[in-house]
XYZ file of C-alpha atoms in Angstrom:
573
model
C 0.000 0.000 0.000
C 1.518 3.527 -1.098
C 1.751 5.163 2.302
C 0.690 8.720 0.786
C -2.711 7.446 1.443
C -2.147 7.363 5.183
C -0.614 10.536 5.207
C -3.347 12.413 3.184
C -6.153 10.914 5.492
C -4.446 11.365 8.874
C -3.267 14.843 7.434
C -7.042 15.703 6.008
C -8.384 14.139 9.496
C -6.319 16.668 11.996
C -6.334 19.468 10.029
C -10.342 19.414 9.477
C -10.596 18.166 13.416
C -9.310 21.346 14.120
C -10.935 23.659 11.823
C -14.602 22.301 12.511
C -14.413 20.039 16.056
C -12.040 21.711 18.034
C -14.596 25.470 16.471
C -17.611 23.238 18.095
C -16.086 22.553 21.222
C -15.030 26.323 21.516
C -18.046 27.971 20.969
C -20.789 25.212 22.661
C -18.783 23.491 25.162
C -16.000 25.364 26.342
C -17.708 28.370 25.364
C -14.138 30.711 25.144
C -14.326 34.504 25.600
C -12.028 37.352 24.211
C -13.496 39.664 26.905
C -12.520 37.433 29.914
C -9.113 38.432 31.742
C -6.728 35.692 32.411
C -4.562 34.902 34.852
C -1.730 36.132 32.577
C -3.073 39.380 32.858
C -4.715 39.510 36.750
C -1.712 37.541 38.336
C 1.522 39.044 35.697
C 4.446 38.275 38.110
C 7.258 37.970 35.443
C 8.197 34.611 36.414
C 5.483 32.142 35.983
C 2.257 34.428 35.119
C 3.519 36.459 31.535
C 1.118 36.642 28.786
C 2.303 35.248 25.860
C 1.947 35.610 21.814
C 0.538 32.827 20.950
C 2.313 31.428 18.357
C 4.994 31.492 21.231
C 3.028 29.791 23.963
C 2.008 27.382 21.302
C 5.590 26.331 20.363
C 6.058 25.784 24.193
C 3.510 24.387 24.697
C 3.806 21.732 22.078
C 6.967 20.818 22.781
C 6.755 20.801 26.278
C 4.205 18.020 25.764
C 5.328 16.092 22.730
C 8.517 14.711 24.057
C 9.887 11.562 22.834
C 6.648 9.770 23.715
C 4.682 10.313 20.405
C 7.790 8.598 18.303
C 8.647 6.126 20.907
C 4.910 4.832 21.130
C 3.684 4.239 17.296
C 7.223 2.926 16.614
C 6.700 0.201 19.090
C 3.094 -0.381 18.218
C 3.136 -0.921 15.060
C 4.540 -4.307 15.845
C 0.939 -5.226 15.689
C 0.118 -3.716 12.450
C 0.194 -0.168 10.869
C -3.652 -0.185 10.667
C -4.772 -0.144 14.449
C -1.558 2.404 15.395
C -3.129 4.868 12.415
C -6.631 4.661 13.654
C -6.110 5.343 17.136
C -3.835 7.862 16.092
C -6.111 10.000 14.073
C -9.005 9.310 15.816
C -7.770 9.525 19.169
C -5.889 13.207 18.224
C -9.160 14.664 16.845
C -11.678 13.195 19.253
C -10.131 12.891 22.277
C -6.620 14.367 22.875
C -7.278 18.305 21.671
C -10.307 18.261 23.110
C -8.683 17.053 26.691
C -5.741 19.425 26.105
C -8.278 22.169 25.649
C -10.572 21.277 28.059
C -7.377 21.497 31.069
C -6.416 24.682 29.420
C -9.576 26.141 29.844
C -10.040 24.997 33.429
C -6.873 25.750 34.862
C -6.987 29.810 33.097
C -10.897 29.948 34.559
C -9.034 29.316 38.120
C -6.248 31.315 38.440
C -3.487 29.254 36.393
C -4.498 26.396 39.492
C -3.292 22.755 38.402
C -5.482 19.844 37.798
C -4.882 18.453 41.021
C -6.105 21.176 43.011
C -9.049 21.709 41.069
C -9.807 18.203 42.273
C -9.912 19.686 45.449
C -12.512 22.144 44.349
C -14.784 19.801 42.741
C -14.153 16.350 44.403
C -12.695 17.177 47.932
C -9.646 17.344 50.068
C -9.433 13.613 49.427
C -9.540 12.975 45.751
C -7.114 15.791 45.669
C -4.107 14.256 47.658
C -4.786 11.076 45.339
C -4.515 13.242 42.463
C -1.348 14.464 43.352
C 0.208 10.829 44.240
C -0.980 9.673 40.755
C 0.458 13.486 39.113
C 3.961 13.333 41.230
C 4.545 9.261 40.411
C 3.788 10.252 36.524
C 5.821 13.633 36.511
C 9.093 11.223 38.297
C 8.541 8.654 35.055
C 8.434 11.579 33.055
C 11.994 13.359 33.908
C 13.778 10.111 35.134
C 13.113 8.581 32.108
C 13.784 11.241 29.604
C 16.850 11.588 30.952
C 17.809 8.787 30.689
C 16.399 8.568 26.692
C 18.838 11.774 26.182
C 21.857 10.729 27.435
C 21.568 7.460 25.371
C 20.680 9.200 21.925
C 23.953 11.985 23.123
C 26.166 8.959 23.354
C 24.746 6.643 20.354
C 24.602 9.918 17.567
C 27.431 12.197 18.994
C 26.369 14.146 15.922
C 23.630 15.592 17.856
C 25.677 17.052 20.807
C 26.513 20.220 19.255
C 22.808 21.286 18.140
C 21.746 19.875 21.168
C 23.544 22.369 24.008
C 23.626 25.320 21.380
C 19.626 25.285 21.152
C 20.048 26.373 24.655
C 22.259 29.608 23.426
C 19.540 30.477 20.815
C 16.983 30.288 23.123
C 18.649 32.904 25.659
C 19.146 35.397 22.880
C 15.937 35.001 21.258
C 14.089 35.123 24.820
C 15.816 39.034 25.375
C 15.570 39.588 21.369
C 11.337 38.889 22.275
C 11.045 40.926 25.203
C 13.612 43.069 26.034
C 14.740 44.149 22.974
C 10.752 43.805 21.362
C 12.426 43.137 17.990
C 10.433 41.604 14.762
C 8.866 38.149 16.109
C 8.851 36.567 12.503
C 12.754 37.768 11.820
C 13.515 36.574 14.924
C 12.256 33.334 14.420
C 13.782 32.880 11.055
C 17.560 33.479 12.128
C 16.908 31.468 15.070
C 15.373 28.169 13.136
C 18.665 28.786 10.740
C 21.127 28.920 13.568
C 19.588 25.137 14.577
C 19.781 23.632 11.559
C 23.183 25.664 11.004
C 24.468 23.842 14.422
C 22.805 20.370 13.086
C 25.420 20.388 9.940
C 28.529 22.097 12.238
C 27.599 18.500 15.023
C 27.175 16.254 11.886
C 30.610 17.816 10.601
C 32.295 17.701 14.222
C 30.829 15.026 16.430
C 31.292 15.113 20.296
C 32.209 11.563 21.545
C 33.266 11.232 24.986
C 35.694 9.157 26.590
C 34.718 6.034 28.691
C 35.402 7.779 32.117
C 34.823 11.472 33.536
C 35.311 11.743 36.264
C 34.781 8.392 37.308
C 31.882 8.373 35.130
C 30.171 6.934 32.445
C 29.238 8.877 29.460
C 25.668 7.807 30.046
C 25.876 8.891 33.746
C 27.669 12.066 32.734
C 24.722 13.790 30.722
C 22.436 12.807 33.155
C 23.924 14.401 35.883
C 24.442 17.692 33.375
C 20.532 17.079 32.175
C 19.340 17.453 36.079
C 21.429 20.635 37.011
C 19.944 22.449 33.763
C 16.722 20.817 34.249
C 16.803 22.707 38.060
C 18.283 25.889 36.720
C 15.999 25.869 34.113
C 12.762 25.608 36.145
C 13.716 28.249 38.313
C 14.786 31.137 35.454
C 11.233 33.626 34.816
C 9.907 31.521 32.408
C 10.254 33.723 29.349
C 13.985 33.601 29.944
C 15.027 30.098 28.853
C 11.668 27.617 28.955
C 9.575 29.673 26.982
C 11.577 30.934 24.022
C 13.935 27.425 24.129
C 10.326 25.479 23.588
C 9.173 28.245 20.707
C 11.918 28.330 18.691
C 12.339 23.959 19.117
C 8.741 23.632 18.238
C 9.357 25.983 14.926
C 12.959 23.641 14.225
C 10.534 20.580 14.859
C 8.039 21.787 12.468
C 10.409 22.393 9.871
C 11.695 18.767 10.379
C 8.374 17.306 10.249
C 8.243 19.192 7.131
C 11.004 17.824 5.636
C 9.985 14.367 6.869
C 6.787 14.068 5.216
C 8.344 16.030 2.111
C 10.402 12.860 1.685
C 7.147 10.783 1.652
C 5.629 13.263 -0.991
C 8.602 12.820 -3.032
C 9.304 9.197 -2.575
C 5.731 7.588 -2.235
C 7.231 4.866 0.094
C 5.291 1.842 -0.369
C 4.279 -0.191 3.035
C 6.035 -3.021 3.847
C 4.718 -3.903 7.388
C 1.593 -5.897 7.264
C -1.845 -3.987 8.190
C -2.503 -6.192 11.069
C 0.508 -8.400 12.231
C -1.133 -11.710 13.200
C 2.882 -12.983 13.626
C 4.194 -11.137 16.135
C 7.274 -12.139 17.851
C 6.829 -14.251 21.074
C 6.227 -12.362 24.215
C 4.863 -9.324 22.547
C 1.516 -8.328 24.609
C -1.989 -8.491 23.733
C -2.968 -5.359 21.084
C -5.681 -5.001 23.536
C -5.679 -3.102 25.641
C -2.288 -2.709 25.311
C -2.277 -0.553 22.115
C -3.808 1.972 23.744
C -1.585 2.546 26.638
C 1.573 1.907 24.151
C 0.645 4.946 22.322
C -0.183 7.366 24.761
C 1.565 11.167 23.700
C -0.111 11.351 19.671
C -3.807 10.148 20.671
C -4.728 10.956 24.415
C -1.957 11.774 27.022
C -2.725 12.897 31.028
C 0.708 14.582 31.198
C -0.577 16.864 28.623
C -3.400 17.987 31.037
C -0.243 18.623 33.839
C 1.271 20.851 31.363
C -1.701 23.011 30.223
C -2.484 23.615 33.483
C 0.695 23.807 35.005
C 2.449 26.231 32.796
C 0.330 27.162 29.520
C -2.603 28.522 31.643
C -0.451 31.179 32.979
C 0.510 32.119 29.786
C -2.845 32.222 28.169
C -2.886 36.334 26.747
C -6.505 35.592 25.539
C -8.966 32.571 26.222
C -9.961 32.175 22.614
C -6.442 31.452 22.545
C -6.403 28.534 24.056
C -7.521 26.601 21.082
C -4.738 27.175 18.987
C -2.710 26.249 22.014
C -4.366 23.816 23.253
C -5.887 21.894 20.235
C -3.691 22.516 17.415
C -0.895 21.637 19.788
C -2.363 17.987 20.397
C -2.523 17.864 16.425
C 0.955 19.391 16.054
C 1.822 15.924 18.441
C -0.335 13.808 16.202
C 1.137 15.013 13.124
C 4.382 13.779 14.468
C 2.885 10.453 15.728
C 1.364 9.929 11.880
C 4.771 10.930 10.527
C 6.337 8.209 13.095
C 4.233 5.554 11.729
C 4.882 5.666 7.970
C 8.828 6.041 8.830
C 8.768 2.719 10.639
C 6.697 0.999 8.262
C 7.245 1.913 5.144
C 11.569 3.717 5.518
C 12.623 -0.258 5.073
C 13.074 -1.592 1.475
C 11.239 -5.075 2.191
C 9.389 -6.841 4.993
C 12.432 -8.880 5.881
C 14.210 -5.760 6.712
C 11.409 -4.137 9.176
C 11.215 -7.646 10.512
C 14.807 -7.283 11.008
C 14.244 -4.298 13.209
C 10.353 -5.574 14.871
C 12.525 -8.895 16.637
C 10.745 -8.631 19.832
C 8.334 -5.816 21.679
C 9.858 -2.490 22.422
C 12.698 -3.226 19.794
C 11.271 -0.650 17.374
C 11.404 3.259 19.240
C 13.784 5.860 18.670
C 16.067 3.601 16.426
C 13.470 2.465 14.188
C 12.097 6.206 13.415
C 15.642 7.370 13.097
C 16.739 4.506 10.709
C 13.431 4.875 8.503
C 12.879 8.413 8.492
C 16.741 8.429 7.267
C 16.214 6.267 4.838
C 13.336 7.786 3.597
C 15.150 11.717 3.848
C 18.096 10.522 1.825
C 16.128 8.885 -0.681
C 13.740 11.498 -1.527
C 15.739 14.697 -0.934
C 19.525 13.644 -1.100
C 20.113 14.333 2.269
C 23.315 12.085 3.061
C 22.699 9.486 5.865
C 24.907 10.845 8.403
C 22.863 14.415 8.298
C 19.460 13.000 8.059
C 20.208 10.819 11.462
C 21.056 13.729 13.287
C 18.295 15.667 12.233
C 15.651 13.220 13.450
C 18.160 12.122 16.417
C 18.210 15.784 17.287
C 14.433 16.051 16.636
C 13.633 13.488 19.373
C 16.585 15.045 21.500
C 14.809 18.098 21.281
C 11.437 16.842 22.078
C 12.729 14.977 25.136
C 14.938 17.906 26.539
C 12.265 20.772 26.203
C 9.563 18.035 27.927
C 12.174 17.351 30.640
C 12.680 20.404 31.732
C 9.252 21.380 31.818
C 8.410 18.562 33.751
C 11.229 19.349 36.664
C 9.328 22.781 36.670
C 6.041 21.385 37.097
C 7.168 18.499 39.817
C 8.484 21.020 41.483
C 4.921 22.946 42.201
C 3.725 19.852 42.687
C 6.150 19.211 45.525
C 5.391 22.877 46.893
C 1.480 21.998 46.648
C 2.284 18.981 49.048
C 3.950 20.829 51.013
C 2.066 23.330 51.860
C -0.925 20.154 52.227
C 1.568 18.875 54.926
C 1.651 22.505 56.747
C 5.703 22.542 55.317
C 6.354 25.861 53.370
C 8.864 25.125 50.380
C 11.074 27.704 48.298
C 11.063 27.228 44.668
C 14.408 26.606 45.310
C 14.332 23.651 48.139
C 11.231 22.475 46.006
C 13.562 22.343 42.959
C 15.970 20.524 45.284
C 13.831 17.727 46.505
C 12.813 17.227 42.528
C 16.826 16.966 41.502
C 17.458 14.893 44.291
C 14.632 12.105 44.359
C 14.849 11.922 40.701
C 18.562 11.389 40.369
C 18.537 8.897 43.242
C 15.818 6.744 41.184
C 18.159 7.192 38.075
C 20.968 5.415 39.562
C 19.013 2.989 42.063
C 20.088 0.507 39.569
C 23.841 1.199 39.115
C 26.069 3.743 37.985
C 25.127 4.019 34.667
C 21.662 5.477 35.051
C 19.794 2.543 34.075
C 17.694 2.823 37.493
C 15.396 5.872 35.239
C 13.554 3.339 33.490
C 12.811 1.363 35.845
C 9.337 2.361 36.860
C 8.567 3.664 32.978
C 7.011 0.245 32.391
C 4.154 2.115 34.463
C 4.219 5.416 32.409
C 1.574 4.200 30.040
C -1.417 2.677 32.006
C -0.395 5.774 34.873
C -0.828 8.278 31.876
C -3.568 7.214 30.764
C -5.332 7.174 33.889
C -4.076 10.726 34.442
C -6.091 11.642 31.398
C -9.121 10.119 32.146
C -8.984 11.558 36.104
C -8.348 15.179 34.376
C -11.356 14.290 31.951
C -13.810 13.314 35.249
C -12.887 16.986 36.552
C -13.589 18.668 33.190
C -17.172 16.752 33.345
C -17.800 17.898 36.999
C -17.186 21.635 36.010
C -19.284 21.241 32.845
C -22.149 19.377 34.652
C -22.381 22.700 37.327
C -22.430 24.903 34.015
C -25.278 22.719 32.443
C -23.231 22.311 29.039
C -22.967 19.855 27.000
C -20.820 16.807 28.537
C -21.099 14.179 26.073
C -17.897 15.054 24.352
C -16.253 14.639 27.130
C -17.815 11.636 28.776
C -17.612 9.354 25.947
C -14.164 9.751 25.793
C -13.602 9.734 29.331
C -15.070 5.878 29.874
C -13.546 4.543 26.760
C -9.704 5.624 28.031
C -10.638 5.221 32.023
C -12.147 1.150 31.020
C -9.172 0.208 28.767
C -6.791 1.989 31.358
C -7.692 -0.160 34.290
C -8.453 -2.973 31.764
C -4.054 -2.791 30.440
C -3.399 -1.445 35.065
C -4.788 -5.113 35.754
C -3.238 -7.085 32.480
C 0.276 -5.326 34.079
C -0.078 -6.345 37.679
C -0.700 -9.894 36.498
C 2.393 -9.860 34.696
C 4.737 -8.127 37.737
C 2.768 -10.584 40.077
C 4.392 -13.746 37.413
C 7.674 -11.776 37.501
C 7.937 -11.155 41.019
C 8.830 -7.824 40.476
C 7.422 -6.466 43.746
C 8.247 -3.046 43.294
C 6.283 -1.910 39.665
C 3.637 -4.456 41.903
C 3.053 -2.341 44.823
C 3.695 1.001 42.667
C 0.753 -0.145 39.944
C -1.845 -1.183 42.448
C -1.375 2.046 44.522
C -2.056 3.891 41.174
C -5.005 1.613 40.539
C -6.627 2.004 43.789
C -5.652 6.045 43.487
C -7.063 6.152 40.327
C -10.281 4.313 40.954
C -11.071 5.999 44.363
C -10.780 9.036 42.668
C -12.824 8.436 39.761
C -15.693 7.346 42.108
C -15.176 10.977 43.871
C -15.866 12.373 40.431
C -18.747 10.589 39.349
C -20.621 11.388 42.698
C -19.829 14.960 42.146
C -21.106 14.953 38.840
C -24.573 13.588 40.354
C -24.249 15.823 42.936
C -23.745 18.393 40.227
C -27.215 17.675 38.447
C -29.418 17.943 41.315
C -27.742 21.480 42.437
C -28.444 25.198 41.300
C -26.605 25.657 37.741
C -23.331 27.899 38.530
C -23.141 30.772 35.395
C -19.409 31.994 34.884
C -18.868 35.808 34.202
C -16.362 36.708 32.032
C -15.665 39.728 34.795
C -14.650 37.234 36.978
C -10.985 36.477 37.766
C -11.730 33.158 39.540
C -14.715 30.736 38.825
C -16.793 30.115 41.785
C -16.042 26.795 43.509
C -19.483 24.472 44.659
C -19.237 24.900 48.728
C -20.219 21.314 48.627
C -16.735 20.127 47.019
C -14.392 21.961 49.351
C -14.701 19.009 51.935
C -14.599 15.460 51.592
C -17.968 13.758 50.892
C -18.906 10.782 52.583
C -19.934 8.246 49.416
């Protein structure tokens, strides 16, 4: 099958998702207002609370949530098949994933910028809200431990990308004072910035940066870790329009181009397909596709660490409400575009099915390599780009996505870690905060040695635990909707199809750990479970509770939506 017909579907699909769905759910459900005043505006402290162009808070924003997750997920799932990765894809980007990355958006901005986990002490109660935050500070620890350890791997296996890399993080300080202290030309700014990066991609394919077995008494691996953390800290405690903000604009522009140039190669080449549709020989010990598939690929259809991120940081960056659906939407498709681009590279960047199968020898051998390896292939073949450039544009690409997520994500742990605090009558510094982040993160990382291995060693829980995230920030979105007396069903349908095959892939993964006897992912998954579940209950009684009160009616004069007195304690079920 010529895979320009996936592309122009899943391309048509998005793009028309957000033109006509993502205009529905703005105007009926979310009902967005140009005359409301948010948080950016009421709250501007410089440092957190800046309001934001947004075509800049969208390139944050969509970087900060893409990560490596929407390449690493379709390029292990389509061990099953290219046909069930696309559809969830596509359908899961325009039904479900901008709407929930919307739908936190608009919460968190209608409540002062307040994360998803204390509006679930609004709505729900004292109670679901310290679940919420076990379930949000596990998933944020995945999140940055991982990553970390995804970059330092990709540093040391393409050296090529070292260069581009660390010099992203140079651009981003001068374009951040070009923006707003200097006020220069936003568009020629952003032009000499995206052709420093690729400049910097041929000057680290030219001069690669391999280093030597031991610094320090070191491994390289263990090396950029440590270096990944102490930016990661100094990073999340900058004023965010410093380094974050511009670093994630002008990487989500770079990104762009690079999708660009990825899916000119399949315009020019017209790759044919040489995985099957639906892989009924998959290699022994792969899982079940369901429910697995839909916890595999979480980041490109529905992800809860998007809902963290919109209202964790975007929210108080939001200069308008109605702007929240280019942010919020069109940055889920911006993620799905990348996830759709992911797919054909891994299934149709190999000459024959022999060679993919070469690649697809067991589950979770695809990821990074595969998308690096096809896209490559694909890049040199239909635009002469020579191997060696075209792997360190798409290793660079997912270095990129990973770095700008990781860093985010030490920012956001670390108000999550101040929000427990202040639960457990401690009063935290954003720079002790940041401190307790760094630390218990890095001590996971190397729980299991000195190489850093010990980051991934709860990510076998990132995708059920994500998942779950979304469908506990989807419950909240319902409860707020069902006070307003607007239409839920857009969110409710969505929100039992992920929460059932959630729970369903939480319970398929405990019986495994139980047949491994690997206590620890054991405990750590039925805490979640229980979390998640116990929470979820919460919600649904609060939605019935919801129906039988007085409808609440949001002004756009107010600065902070009224809170239901009856959620502000917890409620005997």
């Amino acid at each position: 099958m010529n895979s320009l017909v996936l592309v122009f579907i899943g391309v048509g699909m998005m793009i028309g998702g957000y033109l006509l769905y993502s205009r529905f759910l703005g105007s009926k459900v979310y009902q967005l207002s140009d005359r409301y005043r948010t948080p950016a505006h009421t709250m501007t402290d410089g440092v957190d609370y800046v309001p934001t162009n947004k075509f800049v808070l969208w390139g944050h924003h969509f970087t900060s949530v893409a990560g490596a997750a929407p390449i690493v997920g379709p390029a292990v799932a389509v061990i099953w098949g290219w046909l069930p990765a696309f559809l969830w894809v596509t359908i899961g980007t325009v039904f479900i994933a901008g709407m929930h990355d919307l739908g936190t958006l608009w919460a968190s901005q209608r409540h002062k910028g307040q994360s998803i986990g204390t509006l679930s002490g609004r709505y729900i109660g004292n109670r679901g809200r310290n679940l919420f935050l076990v379930v949000i500070f596990l998933l944020l620890l995945m999140v940055v431990a991982a990553f970390a350890v995804v970059i330092s791997n990709l540093l040391v296996s393409t050296p090529t990308a070292v260069i581009p890399t660390w010099g992203a993080i140079v651009v981003a300080l001068f374009i951040g004072q070009a923006i707003y202290r200097f006020k220069w030309n936003l568009p020629l700014v952003s032009v000499v910035g995206v052709v420093v990066l690729y400049a910097l991609m041929i000057i680290g394919d030219r001069f690669p940066i391999v280093l030597p077995d031991s610094i320090l008494g070191m491994s390289p691996n263990a090396f950029w870790i440590i270096v990944l953390f102490l930016y990661g800290g100094i990073a999340s405690l900058l004023p965010v329009w410093v380094l974050l903000q511009p670093r994630d604009y002008i990487n989500g522009l770079q990104l762009f181009v690079g999708l660009g140039i990825l899916y000119g190669s399949f315009l020019l080449t017209a790759p044919t397909i040489v995985a099957p549709a639906y892989n009924a020989n998959v290699p022994e010990g792969t899982p079940p596709i369901w429910p697995l598939l839909f916890v595999t690929i979480a980041c490109g259809a529905i992800s809860g660490f998007h809902g963290i991120v919109s209202s964790g940081t975007s929210a108080k960056q939001l200069d308008k409400e109605t702007d929240a659906r280019f942010v919020g939407y069109f940055g889920a498709v911006g993620e799905g575009l990348l996830a759709l681009g992911t797919i054909v590279a891994t299934t149709a960047g190999f000459r024959t099915i022999a060679d993919w199968e070469a690649i697809y020898t067991a589950f979770n051998k695809g990821g990074v390599n595969a998308f690096v390896e096809g896209g490559g292939n694909l890049m040199n073949q239909g635009l002469g780009i020579p191997p060696s450039l075209s792997a360190t544009i798409l290793a660079t690409m997912a270095v990129l996505f990973a770095a700008t997520t990781m860093d985010t994500g030490v920012r956001l742990q670390r108000f999550v870690v101040q929000e427990i605090g202040e639960i457990m009558g401690v009063k935290l510094g954003a720079v002790a905060a940041t401190g307790v982040v760094v630390v218990v993160a890095l001590a996971l990382t190397f729980s299991a040695g000195g190489d850093g291995s010990g980051g991934m060693l709860i990510w076998p829980l990132f995708g059920t635990t994500n998942q779950l995230m979304a469908a506990l920030s989807l419950s909240i979105i319902c409860v707020i909707l069902t006070r307003l007396r607007r239409p839920t069903w857009p969110v409710l349908i969505p929100l039992l199809f992920v929460l059932v095959v959630s729970l369903w892939a939480a319970v398929v993964q405990v019986r495994g750990f139980w047949d491994a006897q690997n206590w620890l992912l054991l405990i750590i998954d039925l805490v979640i479970i229980v979390a998640a579940v116990w929470v979820t209950i919460e919600a649904f009684a609060a939605m019935k509770r919801a129906r039988s009160e007085d409808p609440v009616v949001w002004s756009d004069e107010d600065t902070d939506a009224p809170a239901p007195v009856a959620a502000t304690a917890d409620q005997k079920l």
